[in-house]
mmCIF file of C-alpha atoms and ligand atoms in Angstrom:
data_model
loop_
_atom_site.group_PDB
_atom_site.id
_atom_site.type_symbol
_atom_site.label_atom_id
_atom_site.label_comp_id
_atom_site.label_asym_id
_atom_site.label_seq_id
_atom_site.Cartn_x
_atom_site.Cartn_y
_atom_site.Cartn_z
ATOM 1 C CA UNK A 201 119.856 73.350 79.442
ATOM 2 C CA UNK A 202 119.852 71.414 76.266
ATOM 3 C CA UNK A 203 123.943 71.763 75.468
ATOM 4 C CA UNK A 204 123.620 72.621 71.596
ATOM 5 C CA UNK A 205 125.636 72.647 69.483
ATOM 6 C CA UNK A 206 126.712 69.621 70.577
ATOM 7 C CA UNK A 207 130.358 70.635 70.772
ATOM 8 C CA UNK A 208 131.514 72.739 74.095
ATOM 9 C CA UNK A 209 132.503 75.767 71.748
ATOM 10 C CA UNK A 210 130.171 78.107 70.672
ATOM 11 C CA UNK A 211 131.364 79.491 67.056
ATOM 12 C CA UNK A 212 128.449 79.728 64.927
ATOM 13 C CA UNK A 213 124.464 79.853 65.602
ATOM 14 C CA UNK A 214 124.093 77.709 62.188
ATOM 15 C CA UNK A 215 123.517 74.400 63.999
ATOM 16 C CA UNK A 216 121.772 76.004 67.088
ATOM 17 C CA UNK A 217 118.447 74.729 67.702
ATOM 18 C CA UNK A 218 115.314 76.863 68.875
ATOM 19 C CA UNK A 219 115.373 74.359 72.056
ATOM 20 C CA UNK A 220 118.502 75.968 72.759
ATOM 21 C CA UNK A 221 117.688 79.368 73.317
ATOM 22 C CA UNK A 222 114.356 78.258 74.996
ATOM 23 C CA UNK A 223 116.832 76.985 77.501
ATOM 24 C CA UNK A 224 119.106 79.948 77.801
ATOM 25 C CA UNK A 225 116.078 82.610 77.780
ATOM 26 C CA UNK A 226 114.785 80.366 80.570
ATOM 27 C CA UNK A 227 118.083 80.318 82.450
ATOM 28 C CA UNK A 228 118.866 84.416 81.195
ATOM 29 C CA UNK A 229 114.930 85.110 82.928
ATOM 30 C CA UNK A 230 116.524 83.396 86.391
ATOM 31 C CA UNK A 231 119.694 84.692 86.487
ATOM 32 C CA UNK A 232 118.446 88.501 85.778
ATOM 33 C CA UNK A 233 115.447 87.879 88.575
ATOM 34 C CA UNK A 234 118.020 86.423 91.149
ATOM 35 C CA UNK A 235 120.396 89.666 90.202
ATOM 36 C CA UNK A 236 117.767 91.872 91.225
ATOM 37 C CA UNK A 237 118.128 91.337 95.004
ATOM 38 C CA UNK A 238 121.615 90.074 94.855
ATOM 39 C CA UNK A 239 124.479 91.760 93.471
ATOM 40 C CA UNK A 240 127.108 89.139 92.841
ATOM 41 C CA UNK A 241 126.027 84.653 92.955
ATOM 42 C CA UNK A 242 128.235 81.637 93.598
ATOM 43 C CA UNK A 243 127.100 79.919 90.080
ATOM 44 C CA UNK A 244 130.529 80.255 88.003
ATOM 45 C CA UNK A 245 132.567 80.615 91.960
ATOM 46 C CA UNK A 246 136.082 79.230 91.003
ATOM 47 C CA UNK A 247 136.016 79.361 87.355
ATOM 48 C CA UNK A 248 138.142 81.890 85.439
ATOM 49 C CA UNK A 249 137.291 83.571 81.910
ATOM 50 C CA UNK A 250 140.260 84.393 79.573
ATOM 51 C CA UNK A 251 138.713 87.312 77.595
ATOM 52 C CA UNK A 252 141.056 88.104 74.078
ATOM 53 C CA UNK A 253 139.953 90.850 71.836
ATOM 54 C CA UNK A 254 141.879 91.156 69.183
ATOM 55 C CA UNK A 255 139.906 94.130 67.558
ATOM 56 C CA UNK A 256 138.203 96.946 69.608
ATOM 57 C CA UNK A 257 135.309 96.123 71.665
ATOM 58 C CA UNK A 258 132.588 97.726 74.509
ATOM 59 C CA UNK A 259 129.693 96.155 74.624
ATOM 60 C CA UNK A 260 130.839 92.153 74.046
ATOM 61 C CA UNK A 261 134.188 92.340 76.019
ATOM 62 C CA UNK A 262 132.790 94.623 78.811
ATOM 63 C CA UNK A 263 129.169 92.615 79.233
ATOM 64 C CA UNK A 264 130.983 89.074 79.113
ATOM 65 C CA UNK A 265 133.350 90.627 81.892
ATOM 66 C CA UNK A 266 130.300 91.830 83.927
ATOM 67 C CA UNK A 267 128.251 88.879 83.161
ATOM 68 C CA UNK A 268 131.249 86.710 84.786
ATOM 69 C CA UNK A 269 131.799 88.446 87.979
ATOM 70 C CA UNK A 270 127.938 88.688 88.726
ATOM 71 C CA UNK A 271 127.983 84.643 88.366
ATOM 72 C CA UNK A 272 130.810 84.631 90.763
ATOM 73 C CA UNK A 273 133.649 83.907 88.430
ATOM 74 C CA UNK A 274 136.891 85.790 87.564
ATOM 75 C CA UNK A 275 138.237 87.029 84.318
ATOM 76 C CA UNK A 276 141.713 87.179 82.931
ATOM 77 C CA UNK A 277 141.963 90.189 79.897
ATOM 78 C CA UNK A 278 144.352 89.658 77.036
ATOM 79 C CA UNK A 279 144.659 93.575 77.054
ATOM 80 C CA UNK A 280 145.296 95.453 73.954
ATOM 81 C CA UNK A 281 147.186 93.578 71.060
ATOM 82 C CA UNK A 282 150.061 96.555 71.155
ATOM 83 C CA UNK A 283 150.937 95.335 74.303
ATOM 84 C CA UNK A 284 151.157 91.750 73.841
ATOM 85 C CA UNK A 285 154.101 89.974 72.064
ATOM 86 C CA UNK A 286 151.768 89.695 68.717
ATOM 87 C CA UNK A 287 153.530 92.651 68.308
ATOM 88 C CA UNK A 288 156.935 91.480 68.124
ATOM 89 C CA UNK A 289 155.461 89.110 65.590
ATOM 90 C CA UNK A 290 153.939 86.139 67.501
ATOM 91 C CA UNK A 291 150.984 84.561 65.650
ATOM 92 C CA UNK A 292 147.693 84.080 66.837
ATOM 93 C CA UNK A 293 147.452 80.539 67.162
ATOM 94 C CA UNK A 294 151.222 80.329 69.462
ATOM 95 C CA UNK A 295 148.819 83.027 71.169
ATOM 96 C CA UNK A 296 146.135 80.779 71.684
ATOM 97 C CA UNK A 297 148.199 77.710 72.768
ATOM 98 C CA UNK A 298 149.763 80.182 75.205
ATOM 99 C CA UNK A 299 146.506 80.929 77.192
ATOM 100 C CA UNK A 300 145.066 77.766 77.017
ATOM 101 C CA UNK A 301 147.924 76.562 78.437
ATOM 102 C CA UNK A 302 147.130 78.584 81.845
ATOM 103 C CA UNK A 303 143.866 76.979 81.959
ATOM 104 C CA UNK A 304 140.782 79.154 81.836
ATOM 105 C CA UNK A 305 137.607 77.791 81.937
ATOM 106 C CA UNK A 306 136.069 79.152 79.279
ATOM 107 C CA UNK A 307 137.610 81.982 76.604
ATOM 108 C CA UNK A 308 135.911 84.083 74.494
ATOM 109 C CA UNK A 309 137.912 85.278 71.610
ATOM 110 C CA UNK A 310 137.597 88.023 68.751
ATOM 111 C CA UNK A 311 139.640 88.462 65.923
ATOM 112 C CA UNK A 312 139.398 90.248 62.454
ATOM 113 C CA UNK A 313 139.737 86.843 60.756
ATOM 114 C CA UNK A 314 136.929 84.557 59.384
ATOM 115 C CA UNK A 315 137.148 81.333 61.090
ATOM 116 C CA UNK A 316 139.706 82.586 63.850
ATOM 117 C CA UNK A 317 137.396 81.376 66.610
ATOM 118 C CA UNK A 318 137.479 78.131 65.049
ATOM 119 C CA UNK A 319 141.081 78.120 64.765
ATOM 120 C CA UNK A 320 140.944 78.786 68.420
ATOM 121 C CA UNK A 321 138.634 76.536 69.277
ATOM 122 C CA UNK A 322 140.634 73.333 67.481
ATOM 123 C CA UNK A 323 143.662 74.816 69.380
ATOM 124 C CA UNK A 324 142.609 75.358 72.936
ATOM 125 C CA UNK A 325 141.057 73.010 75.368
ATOM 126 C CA UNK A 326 139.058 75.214 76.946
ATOM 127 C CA UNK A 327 135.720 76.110 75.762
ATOM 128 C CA UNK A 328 135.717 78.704 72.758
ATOM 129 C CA UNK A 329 132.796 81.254 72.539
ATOM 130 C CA UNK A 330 133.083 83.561 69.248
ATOM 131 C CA UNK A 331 132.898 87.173 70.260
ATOM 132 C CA UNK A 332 133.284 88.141 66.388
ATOM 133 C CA UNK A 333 135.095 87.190 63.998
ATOM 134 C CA UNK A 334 135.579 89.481 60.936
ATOM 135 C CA UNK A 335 132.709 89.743 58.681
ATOM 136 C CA UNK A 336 131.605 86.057 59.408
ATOM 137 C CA UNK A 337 129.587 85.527 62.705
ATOM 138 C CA UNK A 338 128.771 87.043 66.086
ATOM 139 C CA UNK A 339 126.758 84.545 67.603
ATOM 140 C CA UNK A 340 126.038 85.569 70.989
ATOM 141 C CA UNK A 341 125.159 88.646 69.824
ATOM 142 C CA UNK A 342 122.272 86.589 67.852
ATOM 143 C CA UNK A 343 121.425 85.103 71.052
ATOM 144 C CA UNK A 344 120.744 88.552 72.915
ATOM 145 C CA UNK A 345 118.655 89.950 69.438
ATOM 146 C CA UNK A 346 116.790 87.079 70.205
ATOM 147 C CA UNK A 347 116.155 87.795 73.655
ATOM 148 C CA UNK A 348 115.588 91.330 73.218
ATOM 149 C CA UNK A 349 112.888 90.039 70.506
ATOM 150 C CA UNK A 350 111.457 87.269 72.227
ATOM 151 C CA UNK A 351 110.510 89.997 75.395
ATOM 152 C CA UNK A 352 109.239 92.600 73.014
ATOM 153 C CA UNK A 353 107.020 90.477 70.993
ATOM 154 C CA UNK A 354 106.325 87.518 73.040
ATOM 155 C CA UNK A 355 107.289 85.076 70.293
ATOM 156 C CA UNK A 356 109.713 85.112 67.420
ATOM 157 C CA UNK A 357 107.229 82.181 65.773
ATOM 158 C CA UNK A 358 105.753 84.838 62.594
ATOM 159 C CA UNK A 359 108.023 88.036 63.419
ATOM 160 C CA UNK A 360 109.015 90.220 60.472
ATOM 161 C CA UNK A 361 112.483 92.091 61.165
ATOM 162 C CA UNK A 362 114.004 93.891 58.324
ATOM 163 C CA UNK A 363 117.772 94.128 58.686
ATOM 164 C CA UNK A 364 119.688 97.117 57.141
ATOM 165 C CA UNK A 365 122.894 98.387 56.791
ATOM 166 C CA UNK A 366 125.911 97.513 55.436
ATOM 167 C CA UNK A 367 125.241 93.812 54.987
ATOM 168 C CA UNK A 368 127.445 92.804 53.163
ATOM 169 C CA UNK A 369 130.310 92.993 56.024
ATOM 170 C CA UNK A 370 127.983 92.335 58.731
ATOM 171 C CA UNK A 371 128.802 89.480 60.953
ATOM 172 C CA UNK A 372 125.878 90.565 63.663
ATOM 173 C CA UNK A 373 123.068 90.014 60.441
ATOM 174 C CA UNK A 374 124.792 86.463 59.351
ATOM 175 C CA UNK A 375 124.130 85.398 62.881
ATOM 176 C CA UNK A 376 121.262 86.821 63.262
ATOM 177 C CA UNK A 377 119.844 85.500 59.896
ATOM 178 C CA UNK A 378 120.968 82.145 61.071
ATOM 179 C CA UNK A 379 119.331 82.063 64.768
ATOM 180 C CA UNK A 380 115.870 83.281 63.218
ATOM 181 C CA UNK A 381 115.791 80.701 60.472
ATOM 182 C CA UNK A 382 115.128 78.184 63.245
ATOM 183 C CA UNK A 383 111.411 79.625 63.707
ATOM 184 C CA UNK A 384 108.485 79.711 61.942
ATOM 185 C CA UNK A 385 107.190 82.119 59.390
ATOM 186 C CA UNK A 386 109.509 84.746 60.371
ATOM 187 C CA UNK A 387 110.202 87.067 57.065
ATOM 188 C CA UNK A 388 113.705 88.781 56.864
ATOM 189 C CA UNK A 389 113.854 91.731 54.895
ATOM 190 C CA UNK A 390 117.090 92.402 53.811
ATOM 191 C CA UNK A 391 117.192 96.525 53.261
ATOM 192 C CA UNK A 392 120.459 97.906 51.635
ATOM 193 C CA UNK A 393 122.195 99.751 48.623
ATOM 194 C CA UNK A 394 123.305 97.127 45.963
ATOM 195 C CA UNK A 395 126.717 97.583 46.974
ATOM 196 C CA UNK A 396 126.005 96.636 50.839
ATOM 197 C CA UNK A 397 123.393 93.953 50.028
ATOM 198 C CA UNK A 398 123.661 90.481 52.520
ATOM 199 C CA UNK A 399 125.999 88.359 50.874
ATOM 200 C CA UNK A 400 124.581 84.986 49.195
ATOM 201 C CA UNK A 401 126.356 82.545 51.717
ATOM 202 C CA UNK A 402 124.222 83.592 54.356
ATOM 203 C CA UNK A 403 120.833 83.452 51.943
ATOM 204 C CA UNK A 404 122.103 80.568 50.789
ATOM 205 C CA UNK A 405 122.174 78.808 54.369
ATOM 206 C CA UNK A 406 118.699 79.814 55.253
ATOM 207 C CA UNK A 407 116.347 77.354 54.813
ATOM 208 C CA UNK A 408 112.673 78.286 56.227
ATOM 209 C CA UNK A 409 112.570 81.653 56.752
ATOM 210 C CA UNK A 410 110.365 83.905 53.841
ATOM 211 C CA UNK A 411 113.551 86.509 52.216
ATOM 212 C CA UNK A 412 112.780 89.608 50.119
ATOM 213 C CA UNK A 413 115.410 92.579 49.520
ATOM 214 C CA UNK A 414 115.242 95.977 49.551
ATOM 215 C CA UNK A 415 117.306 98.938 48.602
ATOM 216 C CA UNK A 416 115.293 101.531 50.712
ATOM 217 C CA UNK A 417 113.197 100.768 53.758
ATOM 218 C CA UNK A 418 110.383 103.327 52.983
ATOM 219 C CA UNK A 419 107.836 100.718 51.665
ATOM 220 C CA UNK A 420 109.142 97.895 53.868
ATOM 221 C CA UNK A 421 108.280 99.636 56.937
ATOM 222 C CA UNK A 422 104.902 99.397 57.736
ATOM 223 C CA UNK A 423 105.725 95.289 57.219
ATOM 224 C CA UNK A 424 107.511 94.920 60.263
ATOM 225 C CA UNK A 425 107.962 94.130 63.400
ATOM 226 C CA UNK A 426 111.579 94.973 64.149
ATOM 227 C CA UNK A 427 114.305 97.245 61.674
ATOM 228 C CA UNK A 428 117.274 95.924 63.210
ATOM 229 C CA UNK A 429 120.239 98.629 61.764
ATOM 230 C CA UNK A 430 123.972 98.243 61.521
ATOM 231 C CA UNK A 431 126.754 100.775 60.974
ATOM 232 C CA UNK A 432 128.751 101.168 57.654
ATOM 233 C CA UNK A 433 131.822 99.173 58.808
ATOM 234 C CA UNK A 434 135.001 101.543 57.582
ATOM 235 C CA UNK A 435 137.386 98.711 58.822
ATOM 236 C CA UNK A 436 136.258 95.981 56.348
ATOM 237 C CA UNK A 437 136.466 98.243 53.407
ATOM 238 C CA UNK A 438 139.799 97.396 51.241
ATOM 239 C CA UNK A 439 139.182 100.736 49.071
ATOM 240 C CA UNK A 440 138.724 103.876 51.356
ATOM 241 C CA UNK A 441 137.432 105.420 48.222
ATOM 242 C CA UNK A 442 134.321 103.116 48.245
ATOM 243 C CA UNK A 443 133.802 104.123 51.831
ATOM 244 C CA UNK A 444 133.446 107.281 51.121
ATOM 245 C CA UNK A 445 131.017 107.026 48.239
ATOM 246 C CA UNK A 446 128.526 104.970 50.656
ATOM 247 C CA UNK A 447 129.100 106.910 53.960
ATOM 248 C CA UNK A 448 125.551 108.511 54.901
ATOM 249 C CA UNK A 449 123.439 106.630 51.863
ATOM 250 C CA UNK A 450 121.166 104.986 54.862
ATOM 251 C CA UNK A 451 120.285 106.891 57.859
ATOM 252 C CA UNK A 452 116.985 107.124 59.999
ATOM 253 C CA UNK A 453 115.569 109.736 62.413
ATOM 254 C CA UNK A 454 112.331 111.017 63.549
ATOM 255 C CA UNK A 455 111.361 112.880 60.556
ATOM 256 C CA UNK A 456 112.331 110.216 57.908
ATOM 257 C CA UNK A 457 109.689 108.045 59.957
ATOM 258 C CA UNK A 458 106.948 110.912 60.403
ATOM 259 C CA UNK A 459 105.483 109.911 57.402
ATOM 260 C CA UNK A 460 104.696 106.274 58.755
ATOM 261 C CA UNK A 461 101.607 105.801 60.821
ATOM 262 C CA UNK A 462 102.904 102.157 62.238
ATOM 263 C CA UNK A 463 106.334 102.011 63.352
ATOM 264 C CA UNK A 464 108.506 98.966 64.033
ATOM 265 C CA UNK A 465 110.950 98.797 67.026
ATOM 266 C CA UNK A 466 114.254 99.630 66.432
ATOM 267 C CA UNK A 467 117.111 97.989 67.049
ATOM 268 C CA UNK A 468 120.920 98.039 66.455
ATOM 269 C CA UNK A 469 123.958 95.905 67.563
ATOM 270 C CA UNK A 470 125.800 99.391 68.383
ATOM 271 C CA UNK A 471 127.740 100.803 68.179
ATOM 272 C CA UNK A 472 126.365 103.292 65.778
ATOM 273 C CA UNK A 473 128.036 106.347 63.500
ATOM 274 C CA UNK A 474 125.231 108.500 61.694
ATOM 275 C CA UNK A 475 123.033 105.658 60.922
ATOM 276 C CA UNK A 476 120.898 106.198 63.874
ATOM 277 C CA UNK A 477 120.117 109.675 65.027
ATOM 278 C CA UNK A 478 120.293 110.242 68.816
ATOM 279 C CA UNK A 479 117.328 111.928 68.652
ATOM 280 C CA UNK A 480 115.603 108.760 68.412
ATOM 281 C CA UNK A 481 117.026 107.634 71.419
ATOM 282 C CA UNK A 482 114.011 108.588 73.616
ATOM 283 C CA UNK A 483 110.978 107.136 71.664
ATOM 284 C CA UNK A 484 109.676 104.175 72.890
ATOM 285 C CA UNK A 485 110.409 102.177 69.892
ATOM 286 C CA UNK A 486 114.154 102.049 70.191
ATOM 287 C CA UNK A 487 115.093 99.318 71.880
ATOM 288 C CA UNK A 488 119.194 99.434 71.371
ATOM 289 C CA UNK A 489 120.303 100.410 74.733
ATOM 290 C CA UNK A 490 117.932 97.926 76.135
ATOM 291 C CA UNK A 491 119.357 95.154 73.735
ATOM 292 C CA UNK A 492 122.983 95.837 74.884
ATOM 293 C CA UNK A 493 122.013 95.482 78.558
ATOM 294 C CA UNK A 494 120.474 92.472 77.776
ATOM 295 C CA UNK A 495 123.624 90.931 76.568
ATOM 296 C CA UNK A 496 125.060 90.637 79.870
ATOM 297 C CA UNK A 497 122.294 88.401 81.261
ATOM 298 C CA UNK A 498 121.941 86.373 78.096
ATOM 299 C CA UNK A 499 126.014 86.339 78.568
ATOM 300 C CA UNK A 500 125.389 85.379 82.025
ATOM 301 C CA UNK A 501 123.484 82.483 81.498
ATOM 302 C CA UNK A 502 125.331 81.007 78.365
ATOM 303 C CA UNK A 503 128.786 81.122 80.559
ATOM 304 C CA UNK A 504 126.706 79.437 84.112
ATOM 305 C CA UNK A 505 125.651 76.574 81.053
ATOM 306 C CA UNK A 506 129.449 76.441 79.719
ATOM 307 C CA UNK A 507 131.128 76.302 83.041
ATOM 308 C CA UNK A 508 128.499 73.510 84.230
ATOM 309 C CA UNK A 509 128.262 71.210 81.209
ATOM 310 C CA UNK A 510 132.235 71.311 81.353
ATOM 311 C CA UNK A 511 132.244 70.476 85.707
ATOM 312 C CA UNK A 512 129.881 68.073 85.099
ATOM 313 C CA UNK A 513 131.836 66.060 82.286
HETATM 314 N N1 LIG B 225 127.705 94.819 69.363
HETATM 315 C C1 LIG B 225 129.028 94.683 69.546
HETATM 316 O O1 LIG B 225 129.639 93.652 69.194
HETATM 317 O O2 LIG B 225 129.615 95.744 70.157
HETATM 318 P P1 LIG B 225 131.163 95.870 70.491
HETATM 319 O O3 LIG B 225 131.915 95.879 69.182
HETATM 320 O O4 LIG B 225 131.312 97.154 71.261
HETATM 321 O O5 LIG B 225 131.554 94.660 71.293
#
């Protein structure tokens, strides 16, 4: 697999090229066919991933620990921060140092900080992958929206996804936004109340893709391919007050889409509040539970590339 970004760390999907998740769609395709008649392979056999979630996680900490053990490796858990001497005041880059030091092979780290994994990543030795940090990026979370895509439509080459939600603090949408600026023609259709809108940093960074914005998605609809929706994020907000105000001001089910003949698939980064009614769940447009399972392959495939690139220099 072409190793971009060229460093080992994986902290952003700014500088990833589409030739790199050719590669890892090529190499999440194997690994997911060869799991089919075998439950556990030798690929990542002697390696060990350090997992450290710093804020509450299912999906990324559970999938990458899944995703490990089905390659054959073993994973160390930082457990919850309450239990770990951060709580009598150690910082978080003492706390890096301190598991790097026992030598994993590869950690994945998330933190409510913008740029934490970063920090990590100039700390530790090891390989860092981002597994979120604060508003700012999610990229391997880009890399299975991609997936999930890429099998849905057949290419991303001229998709139209609108992305909706609370924007603003969204670090799935930044990376997201990134990742699809690498191919052609895709239009991103940024749908949100003024207050939630995608913040100009990420616009700002884009440099091929076609952007329009939105506050509702009733006349963006028919347009796309994918409306890819994200929770109001009550942790991010300073003022509880303006939390409030916005809680329930975008929400889909199956009679706010009646109306629309042509329906894109939905998808959603989970998980979800009241953004996404359940009852949803069993048309076969949404495409969210599939998209989380997903992760664990794409996971899969982006740790067997880690853990060989490092063996091998
Ligand atoms: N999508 C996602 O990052 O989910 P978790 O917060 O459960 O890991």
């Amino acid at each position: 697999m072409n190793n971009s970004p060229s460093e080992r760390d994986v902290l952003s999907t700014r500088g990833i090229p589409r030739s790199y998740y050719e590669a890892l769609f090529r190499e999440t395709d194997g690994l997911k066919k060869e799991l089919e008649t075998k439950s556990v392979l030798s690929s990542c056999r002697g390696s060990i991933l350090a997992t450290v979630f710093m804020e509450p996680s299912t999906r990324t900490r559970l999938s990458f620990h899944f995703a490990m053990v089905k390659i054959g490796g073993e994973v160390i858990d930082f457990g919850p921060v309450e239990a770990a001497s951060i709580a009598k005041g150690e910082t978080f880059e003492d706390t890096m140092r301190m598991i790097d030091g026992y030598a994993p092979d590869v950690i994945v780290v998330r933190n409510k900080v913008p740029g934490s994994a970063k920090l990590a990543a100039d700390i530790c030795n090891a390989p860092v992958i981002n597994g979120g940090d604060g508003s700012n990026e999610h990229p391997t979370q880009a890399m299975l929206d991609l997936y999930t895509m890429q099998k849905i439509r057949g290419s991303l080459d001229g998709a139209k996804i609108g992305l909706m939600g609370d924007l603003a603090h969204s670090r799935t949408t930044s990376s997201l936004s990134y990742a699809l600026d690498k191919f052609d023609n895709v239009s991103i259709f940024y749908i949100a109340p003024s207050e939630l809108q995608v913040r100009s940093e990420v616009v700002n960074a884009l440099s091929h893709a076609h952007v329009e914005k939105a506050e509702t998605y009733e006349n963006i609809i028919p347009k796309l391919d994918f409306l890819y929706v994200t929770r109001l994020q009550k942790e991010r907000f300073v003022e509880p007050r303006e939390y409030e105000r916005l809680k329930g001001s975008y929400q889909l089910d199956r009679a706010s889409l009646s109306k629309h003949s042509k329906l894109p698939f939905i998808m959603h980064p989970l998980p979800r509040v009241d953004e996404l009614n359940p009852d949803l769940d069993t048309l076969p447009i949404a495409k969210y539970f599939e998209q989380a399972k997903n992760g664990m392959y794409v996971r899969a495939a982006l740790l067997k590339q880690i853990v060989s690139a490092s063996r091998s220099s």
